[in-house]
Short mmCIF file of C-alpha atoms and ligand atoms in Angstrom, two decimals:
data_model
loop_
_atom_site.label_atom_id
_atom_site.label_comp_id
_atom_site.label_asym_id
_atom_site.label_seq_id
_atom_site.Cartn_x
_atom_site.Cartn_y
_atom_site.Cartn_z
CA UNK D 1 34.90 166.08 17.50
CA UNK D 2 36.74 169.64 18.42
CA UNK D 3 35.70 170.57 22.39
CA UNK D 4 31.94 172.08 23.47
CA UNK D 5 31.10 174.82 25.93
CA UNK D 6 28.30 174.30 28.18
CA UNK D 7 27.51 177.69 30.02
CA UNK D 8 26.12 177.33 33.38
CA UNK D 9 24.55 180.36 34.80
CA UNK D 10 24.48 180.93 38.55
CA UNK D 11 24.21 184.28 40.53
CA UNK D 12 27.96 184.89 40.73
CA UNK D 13 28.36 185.02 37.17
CA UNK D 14 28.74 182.26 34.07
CA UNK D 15 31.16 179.55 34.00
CA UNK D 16 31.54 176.54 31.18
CA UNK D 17 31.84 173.34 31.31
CA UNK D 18 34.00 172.34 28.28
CA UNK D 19 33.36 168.95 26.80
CA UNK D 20 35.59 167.15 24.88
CA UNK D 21 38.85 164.96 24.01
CA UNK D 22 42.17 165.81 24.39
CA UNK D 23 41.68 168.78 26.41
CA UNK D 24 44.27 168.32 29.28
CA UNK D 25 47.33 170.01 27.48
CA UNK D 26 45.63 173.13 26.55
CA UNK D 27 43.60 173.25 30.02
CA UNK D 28 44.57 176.97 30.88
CA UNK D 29 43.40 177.94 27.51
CA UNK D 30 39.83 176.11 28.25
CA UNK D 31 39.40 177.52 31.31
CA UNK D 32 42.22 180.64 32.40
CA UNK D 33 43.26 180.59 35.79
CA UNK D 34 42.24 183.73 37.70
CA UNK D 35 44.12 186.35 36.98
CA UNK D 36 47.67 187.15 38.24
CA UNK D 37 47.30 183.34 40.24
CA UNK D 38 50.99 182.09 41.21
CA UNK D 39 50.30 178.73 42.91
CA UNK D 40 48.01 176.07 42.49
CA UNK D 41 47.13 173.03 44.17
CA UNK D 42 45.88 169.94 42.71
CA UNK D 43 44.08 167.28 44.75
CA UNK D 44 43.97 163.98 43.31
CA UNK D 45 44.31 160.28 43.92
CA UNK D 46 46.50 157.32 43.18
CA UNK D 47 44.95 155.99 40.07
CA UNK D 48 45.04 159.30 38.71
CA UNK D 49 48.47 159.28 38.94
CA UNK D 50 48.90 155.48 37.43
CA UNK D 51 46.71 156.84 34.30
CA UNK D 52 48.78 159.70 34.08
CA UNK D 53 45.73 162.46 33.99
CA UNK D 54 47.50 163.87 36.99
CA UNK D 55 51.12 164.66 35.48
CA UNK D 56 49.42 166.20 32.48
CA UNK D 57 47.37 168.59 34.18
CA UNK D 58 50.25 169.13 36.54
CA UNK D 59 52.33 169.81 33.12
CA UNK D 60 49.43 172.44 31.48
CA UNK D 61 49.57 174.43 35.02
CA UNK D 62 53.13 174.61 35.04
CA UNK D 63 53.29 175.30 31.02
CA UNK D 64 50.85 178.45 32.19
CA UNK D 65 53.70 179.63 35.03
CA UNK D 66 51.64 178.48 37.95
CA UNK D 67 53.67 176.84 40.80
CA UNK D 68 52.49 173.21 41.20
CA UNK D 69 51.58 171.46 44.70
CA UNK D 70 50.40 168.14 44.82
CA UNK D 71 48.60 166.12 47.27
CA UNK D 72 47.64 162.76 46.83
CA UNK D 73 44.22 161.65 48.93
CA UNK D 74 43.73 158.37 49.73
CA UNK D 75 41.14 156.80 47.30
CA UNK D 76 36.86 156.24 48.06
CA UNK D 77 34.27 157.56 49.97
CA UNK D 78 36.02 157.26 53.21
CA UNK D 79 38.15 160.29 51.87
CA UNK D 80 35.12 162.23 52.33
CA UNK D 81 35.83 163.65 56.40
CA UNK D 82 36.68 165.94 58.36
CA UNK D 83 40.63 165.16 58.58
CA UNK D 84 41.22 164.94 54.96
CA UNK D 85 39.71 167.91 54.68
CA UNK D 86 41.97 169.09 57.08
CA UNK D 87 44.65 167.65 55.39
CA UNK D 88 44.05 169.85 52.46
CA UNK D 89 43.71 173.09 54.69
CA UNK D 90 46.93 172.46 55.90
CA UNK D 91 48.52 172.06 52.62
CA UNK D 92 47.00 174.87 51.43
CA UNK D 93 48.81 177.03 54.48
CA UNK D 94 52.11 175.69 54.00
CA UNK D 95 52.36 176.49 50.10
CA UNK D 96 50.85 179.21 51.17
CA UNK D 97 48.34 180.10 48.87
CA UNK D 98 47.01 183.05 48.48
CA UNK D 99 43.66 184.32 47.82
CA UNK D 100 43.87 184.45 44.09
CA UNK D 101 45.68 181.05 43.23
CA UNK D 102 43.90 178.39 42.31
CA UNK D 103 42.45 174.93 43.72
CA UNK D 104 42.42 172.18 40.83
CA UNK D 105 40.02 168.59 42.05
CA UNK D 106 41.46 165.65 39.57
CA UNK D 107 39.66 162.92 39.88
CA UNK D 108 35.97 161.46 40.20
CA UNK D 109 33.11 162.83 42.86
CA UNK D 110 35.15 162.15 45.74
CA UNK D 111 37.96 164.55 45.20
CA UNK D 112 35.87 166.93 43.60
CA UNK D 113 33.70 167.68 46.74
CA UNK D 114 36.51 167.59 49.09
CA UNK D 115 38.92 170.04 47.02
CA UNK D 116 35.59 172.10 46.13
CA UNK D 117 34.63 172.48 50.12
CA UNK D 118 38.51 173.00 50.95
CA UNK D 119 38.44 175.73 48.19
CA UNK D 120 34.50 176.92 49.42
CA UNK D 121 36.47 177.53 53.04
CA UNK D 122 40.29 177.85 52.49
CA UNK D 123 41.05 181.65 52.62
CA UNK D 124 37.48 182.21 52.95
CA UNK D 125 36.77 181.14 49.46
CA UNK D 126 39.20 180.98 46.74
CA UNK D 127 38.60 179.29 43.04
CA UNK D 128 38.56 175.93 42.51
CA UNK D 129 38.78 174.22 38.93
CA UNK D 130 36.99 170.96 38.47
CA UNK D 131 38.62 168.22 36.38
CA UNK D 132 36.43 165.28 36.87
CA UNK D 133 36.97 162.17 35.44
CA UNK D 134 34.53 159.64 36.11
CA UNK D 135 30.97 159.65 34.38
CA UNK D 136 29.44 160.07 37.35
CA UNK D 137 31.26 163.65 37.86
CA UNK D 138 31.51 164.38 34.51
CA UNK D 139 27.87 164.16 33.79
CA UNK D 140 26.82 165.41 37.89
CA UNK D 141 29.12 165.90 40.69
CA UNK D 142 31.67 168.77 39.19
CA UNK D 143 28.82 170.35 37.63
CA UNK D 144 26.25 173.02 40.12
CA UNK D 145 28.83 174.22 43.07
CA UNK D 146 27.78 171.51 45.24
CA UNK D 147 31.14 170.55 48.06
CA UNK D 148 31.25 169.12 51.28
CA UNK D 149 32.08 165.99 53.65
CA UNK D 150 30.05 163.45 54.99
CA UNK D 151 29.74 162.57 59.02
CA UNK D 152 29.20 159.31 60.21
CA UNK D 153 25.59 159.80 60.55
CA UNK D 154 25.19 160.88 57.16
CA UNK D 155 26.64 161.93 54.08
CA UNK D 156 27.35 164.93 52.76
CA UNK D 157 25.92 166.55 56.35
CA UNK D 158 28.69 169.57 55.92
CA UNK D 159 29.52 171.42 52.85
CA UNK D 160 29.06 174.58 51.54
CA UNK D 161 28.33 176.21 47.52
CA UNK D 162 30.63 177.23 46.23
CA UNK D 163 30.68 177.12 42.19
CA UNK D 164 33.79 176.51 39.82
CA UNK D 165 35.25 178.70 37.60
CA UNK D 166 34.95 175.79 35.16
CA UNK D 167 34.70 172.45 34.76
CA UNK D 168 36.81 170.57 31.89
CA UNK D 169 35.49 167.02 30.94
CA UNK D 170 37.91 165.03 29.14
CA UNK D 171 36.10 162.12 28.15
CA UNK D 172 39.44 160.94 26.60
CA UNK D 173 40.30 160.37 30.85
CA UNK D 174 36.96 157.83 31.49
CA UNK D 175 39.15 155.17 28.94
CA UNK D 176 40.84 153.72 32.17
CA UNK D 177 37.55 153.62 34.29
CA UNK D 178 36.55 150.19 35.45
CA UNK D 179 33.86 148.91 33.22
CA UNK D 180 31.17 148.49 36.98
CA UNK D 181 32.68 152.45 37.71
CA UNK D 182 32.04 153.97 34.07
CA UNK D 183 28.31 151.95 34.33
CA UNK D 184 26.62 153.40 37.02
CA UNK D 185 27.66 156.69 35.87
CA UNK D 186 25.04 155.98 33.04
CA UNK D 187 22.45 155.55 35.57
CA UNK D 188 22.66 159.65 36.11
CA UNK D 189 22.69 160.35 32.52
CA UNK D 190 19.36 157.89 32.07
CA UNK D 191 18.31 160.18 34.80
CA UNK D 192 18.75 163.32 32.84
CA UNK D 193 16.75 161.31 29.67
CA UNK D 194 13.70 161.14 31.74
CA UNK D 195 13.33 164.53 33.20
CA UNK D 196 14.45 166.74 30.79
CA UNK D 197 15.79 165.19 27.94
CA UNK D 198 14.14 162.05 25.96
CA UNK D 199 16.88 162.17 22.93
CA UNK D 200 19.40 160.80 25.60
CA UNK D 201 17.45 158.25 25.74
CA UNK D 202 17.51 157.93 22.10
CA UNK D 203 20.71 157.82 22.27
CA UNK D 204 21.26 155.38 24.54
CA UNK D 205 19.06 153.06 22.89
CA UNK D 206 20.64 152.59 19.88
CA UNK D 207 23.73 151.74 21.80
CA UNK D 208 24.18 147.54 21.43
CA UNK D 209 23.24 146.13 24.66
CA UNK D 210 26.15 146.10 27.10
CA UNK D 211 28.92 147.91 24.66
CA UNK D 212 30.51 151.00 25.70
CA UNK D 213 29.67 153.86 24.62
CA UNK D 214 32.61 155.41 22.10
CA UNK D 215 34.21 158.39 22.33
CA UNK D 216 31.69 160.19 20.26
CA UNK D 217 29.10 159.48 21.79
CA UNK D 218 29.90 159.84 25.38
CA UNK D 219 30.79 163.74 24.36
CA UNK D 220 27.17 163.84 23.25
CA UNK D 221 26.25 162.50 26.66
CA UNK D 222 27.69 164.19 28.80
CA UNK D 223 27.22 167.45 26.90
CA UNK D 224 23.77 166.79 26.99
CA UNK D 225 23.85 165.91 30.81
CA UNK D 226 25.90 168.93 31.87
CA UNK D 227 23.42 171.20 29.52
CA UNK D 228 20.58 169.59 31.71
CA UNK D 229 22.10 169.81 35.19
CA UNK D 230 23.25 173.30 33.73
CA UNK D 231 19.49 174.44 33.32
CA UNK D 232 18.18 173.13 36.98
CA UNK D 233 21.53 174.63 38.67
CA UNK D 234 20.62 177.89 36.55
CA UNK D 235 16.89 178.15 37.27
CA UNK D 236 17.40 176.81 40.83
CA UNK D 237 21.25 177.59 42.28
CA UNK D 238 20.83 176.74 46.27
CA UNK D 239 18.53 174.22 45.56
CA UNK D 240 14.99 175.82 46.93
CA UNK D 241 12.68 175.08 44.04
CA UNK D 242 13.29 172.60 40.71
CA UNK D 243 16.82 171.40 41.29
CA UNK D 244 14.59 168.97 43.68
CA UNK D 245 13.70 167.20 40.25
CA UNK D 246 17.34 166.19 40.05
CA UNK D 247 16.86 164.19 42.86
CA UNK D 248 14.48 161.49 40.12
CA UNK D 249 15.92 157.86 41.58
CA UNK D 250 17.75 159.34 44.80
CA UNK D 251 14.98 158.98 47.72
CA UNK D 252 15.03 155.36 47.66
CA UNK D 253 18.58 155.25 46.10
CA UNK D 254 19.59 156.73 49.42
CA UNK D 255 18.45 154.50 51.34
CA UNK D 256 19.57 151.30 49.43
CA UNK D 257 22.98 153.14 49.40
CA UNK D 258 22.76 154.02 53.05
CA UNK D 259 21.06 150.49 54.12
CA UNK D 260 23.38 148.42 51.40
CA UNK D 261 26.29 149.60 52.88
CA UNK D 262 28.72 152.45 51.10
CA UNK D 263 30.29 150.52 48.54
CA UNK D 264 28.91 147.12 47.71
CA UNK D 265 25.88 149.00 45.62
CA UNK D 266 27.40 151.64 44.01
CA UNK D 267 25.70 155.49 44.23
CA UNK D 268 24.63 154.93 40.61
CA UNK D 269 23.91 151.24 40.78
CA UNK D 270 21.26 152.82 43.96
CA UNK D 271 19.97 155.21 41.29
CA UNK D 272 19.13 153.13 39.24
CA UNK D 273 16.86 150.95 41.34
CA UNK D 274 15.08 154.04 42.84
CA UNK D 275 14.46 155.30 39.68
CA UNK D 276 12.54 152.33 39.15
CA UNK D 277 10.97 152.34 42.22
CA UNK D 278 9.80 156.08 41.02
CA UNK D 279 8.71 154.94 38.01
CA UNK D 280 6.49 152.28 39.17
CA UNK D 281 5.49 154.74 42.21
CA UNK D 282 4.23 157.48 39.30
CA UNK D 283 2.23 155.00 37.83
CA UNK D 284 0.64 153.74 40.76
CA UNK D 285 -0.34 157.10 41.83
CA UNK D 286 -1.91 157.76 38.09
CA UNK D 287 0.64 160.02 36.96
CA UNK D 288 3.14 158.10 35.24
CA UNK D 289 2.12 156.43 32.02
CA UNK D 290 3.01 152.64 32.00
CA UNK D 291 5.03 152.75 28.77
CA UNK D 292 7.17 155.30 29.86
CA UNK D 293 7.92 152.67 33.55
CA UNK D 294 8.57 150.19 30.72
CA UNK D 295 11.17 152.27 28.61
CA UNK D 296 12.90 153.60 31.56
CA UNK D 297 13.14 150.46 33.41
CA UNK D 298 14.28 148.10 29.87
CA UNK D 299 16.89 150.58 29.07
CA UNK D 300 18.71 150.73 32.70
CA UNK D 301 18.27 146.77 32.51
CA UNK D 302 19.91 146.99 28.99
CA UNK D 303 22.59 149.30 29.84
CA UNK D 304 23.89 146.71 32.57
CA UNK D 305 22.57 148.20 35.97
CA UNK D 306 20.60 147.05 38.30
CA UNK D 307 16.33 147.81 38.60
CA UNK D 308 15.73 145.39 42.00
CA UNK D 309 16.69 146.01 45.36
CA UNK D 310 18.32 143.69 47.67
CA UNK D 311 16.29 142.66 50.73
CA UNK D 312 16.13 145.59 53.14
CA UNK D 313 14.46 146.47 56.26
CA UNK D 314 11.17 148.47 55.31
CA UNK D 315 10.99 150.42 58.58
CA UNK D 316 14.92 151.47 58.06
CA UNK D 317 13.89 152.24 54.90
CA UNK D 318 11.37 154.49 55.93
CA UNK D 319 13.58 155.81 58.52
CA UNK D 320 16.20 156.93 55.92
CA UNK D 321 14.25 158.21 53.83
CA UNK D 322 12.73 160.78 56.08
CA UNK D 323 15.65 161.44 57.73
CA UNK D 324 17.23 162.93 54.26
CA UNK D 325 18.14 166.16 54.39
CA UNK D 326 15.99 167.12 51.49
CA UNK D 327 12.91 165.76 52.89
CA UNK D 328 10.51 168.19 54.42
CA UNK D 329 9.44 167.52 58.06
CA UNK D 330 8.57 163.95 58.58
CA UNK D 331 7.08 163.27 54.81
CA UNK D 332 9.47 161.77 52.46
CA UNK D 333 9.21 163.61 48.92
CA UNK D 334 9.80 161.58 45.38
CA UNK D 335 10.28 162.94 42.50
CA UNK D 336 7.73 161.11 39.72
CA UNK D 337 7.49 161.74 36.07
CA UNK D 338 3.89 162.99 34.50
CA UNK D 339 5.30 162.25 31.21
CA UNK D 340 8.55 161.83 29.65
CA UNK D 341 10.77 165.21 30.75
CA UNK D 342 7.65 166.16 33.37
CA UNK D 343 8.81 165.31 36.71
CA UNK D 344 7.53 166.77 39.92
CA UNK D 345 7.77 166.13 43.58
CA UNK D 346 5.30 164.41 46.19
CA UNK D 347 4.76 162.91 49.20
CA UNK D 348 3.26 159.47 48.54
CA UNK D 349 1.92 157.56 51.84
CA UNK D 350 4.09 154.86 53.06
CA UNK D 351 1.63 152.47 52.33
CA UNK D 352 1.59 153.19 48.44
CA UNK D 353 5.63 152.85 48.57
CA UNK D 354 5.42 149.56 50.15
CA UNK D 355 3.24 148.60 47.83
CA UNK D 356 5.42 149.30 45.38
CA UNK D 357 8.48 147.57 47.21
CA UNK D 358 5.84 144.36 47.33
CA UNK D 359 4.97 144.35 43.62
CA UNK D 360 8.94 144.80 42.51
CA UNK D 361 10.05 141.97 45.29
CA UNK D 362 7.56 139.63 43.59
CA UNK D 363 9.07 140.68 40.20
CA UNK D 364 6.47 142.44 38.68
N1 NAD U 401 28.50 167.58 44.47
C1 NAD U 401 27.51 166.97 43.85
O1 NAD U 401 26.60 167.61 43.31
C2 NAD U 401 27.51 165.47 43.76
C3 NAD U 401 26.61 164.83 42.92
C4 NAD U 401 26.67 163.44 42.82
C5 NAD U 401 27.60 162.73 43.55
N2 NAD U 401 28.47 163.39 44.37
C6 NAD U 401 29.48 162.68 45.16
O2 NAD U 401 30.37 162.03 44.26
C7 NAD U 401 30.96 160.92 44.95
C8 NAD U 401 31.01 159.75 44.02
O3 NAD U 401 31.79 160.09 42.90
P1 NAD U 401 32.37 158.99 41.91
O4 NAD U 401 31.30 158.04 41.56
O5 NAD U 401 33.07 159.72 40.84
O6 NAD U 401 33.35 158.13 42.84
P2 NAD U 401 34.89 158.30 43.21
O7 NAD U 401 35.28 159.72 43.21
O8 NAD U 401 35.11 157.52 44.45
O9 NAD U 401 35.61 157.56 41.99
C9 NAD U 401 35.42 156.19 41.80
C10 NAD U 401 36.75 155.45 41.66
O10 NAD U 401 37.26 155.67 40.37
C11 NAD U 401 38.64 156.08 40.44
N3 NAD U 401 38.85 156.88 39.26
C12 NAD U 401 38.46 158.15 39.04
N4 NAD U 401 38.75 158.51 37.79
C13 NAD U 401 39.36 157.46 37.21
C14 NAD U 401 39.89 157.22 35.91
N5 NAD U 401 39.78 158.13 34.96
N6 NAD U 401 40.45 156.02 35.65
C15 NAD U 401 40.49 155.06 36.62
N7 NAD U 401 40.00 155.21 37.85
C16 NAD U 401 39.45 156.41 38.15
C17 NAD U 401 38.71 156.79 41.76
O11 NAD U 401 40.04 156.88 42.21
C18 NAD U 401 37.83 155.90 42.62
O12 NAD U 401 38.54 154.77 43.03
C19 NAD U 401 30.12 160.68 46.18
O13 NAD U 401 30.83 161.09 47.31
C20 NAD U 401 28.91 161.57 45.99
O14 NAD U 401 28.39 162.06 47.21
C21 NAD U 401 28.45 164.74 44.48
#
C-alpha cells in the first residue's frame, strides 16, 4: 500500500501525519525540514539503534544536508524527568542549534514527549519531528502536540504544547516490537473504535484471535486512529472541551497504572481494564446499551489484553482518581459511551463506581 496523509488541523497551522511502509529513506520528502535548517538532533534509544530505525533516519537527514547529532536516552518511563530533559537541553547548546534546525523523537511515547518538551522549550520553541514507533505512539502519543515529564508525584505534571511539524508512522518499524509492547497499543486503537469509529472495530474483529495484525492492516489502523485523534486535537487543541472524550478507559486506567506500579501493567494493558470499567459504569447509569459493554469488552479479551483489575485499594483508588489533573475539583469525571461513537463525560458517585468494581471482582 503506497503512504497516507492524515492532516491534523490545530491553530498554528496543518501538519500530516503520513502513514505507511517504507517511509524512513525518503523521510525529508514526507515531511521537509524547515526551511534553510543546518543541524538536527535526533533523540532515541538503544533498541532503536539494535533495529536499525535510528541509522536510517540518521542516513535520510544527512542525505537532505542536515548535520546529524545523536543522543541516546536511556530506555522506559524513568527517562521521563527533569535531568534527561536536561540532558537534551544541554546537547542541544553544545551542537548549538539554532532556532530553525530541527528536533527529530525516534522511538515510542517516551522519547517522543521528552524530545517534544525539549523542542516545546529549547530556544524558546523550535520544530520537532515525530517518528514514533510503537503502536501506542503511532496510533496516540506523537499525534496532538502533547510533551512533557513526569514528577514523582505524578506523571506528566510538566509539559507544555507544542505541535509537530509532522509525524511519520512507519508501520514497517513496529515488526521488532515485543509481541506484550505492540498489544496494548491495540487497547488505544479499540479506544478510538468506540468513540468515534465502529469500523475499527470491524476491523479488528475479523482479525483471528490472538494473530497480529499484518502490515496492511495495521496502516488501516493506525490511519484510522490518527484520523480520529486528528479530529478531537482539531476540534479541541488545548484540551478544554471534547478532547476529554479521548480520555474513554484512562480515569480508572490511571489509577491501576498509578496503584499497579509503572511497569508491571502496562499504560495500555490499564486502558484496557478502565475501559471496561466505563463500559459497565455507562450501563449502570442507563446510558450505555449492554450489547455494546459486551462487544467492547469480548474484543479487548480477544485481542489478548486484559478487562479485570488486580486487587487494589478502593480509597487509593478514589484518591487517584480525583487527584488527576483532568478531574474537576474533587469529582472524578468518566468518559461513558451513549451508543457506539457517543461518548460523553460525567461524574458518577463513588458509590455507583464501587459498585461496579464489586460486580467485575465477582466476575460478572
Ligand atoms: N503525548 C501524549 O499525548 C501521550 C499519549 C499517550 C501516551 N503518552 C506517553 O507515552 C509513553 C508510553 O509510550 P510507549 O508505550 O510507546 O512506551 P515506550 O516509549 O517506553 O516504548 C516501549 C518500549 O519499546 C521500545 N521500542 C520502541 N520502539 C520499538 C521498536 N520499533 N522495536 C523494538 N522496541 C521498541 C522502547 O525502547 C521501550 O523499551 C508514556 O510516557 C505516556 O505518558 C503520551
Amino acid at each position: 500500500m503506497s503512504a497516507v496523509r492524515v492532516p491534523v488541523a490545530v491553530g498554528e497551522g496543518t501538519y500530516d501525519v503520513v502513514v505507511g511502509t517504507d517511509l524512513l529513506e525518503d523521510l525529508t520528502a514526507h515531511v521537509p525540514p524547515p526551511a534553510g535548517a543546518a543541524a538536527a538532533l535526533l533523540v532515541t534509544q538503544q533498541p532503536l539503534i539494535d533495529t536499525g530505525v535510528a541509522p536510517r533516519v540518521q542516513a535520510a537527514l544527512r542525505a537532505a544536508g542536515l548535520a546529524v547529532h545523536q543522543v541516546v536516552i536511556e530506555d522506559g518511563e524513568a527517562a521521563k524527568r527533569a535531568e534527561v530533559l536536561a540532558g537534551l537541553w544541554q546537547a542541544a547548546a553544545s551542537v548549538p542549534l539554532s532556532r530553525g534546525d530541527l528536533v527529530v523523537a525516534v522511538g515510542g511515547g517516551v522519547v517522543g514527549d521528552l524530545a517534544g518538551f525539549a523542542a516545546a522549550t529549547y530556544n524558546r520553541g523550535m520544530a520537532v519531528l515525530q517518528v514514533p514507533t510503537t503502536l501506542l505512539a503511532q496510533v496516540d502519543a506523537a499525534i496532538g502536540g502533547k510533551t512533557g515529564i513526569n514528577l514523582t508525584q505524578g506523571k506528566n505534571l510538566v509539559g507544555a504544547f507544542h505541535q509537530p511539524i509532522g509525524v511519520l508512522c512507519d508501520v514497517g518499524t513496529l515488526a521488532t516490537l515485543p509481541p506484550r509492547i505492540r498489544t496494548e497499543g491495540l487497547a488505544e486503537v479499540v479506544k478510538y473504535g468506540l468513540i468515534h469509529d465502529p469500523e475499527l472495530l470491524d476491523l479488528l474483529e475479523e482479525l483471528p484471535e490472538k494473530t497480529a495484525p499484518d502490515a496492511d492492516l495495521l496502516q488501516e489502523l493506525v490511519r484510522r486512529s490518527a484520523a480520529a485523534k486528528a479530529r478531537f486535537v482539531a476540534a479541541d487543541t488545548r484540551e478544554a472541551g471534547i478532547r476529554a472524550h479521548l480520555n474513554l478507559g484512562h480515569t480508572y486506567g490511571h489509577a491501576v497504572e498509578t496503584l499497579a506500579g509503572y511497569g508491571r501493567v502496562l499504560h495500555g494493558e490499564a486502558v484496557a481494564i478502565g475501559t471496561v470499567v466505563a463500559l459497565h459504569l455507562g450501563h449502570r447509569l442507563g446510558t450505555t446499551p449492554m450489547e455494546v459493554v459486551q462487544r467492547g469488552e469480548a474484543l479487548l479479551a480477544r485481542l489478548g489484553l486484559p478487562t479485570r483489575a488486580p486487587a487494589l485499594d478502593r480509597d487509593r483508588v478514589w484518591e487517584v482518581m480525583a487527584r488527576d489533573k483532568k478531574a474537576a475539583a474533587g469529582a472524578v469525571r468518566f468518559v461513558v459511551l451513549d451508543a457506539l461513537a457517543s461518548p460523553r463525560v460525567l461524574t458518577p458517585s463513588r458509590a455507583d463506581v464501587d459498585a461496579v468494581l464489586d460486580g467485575l471482582a465477582a466476575g460478572q
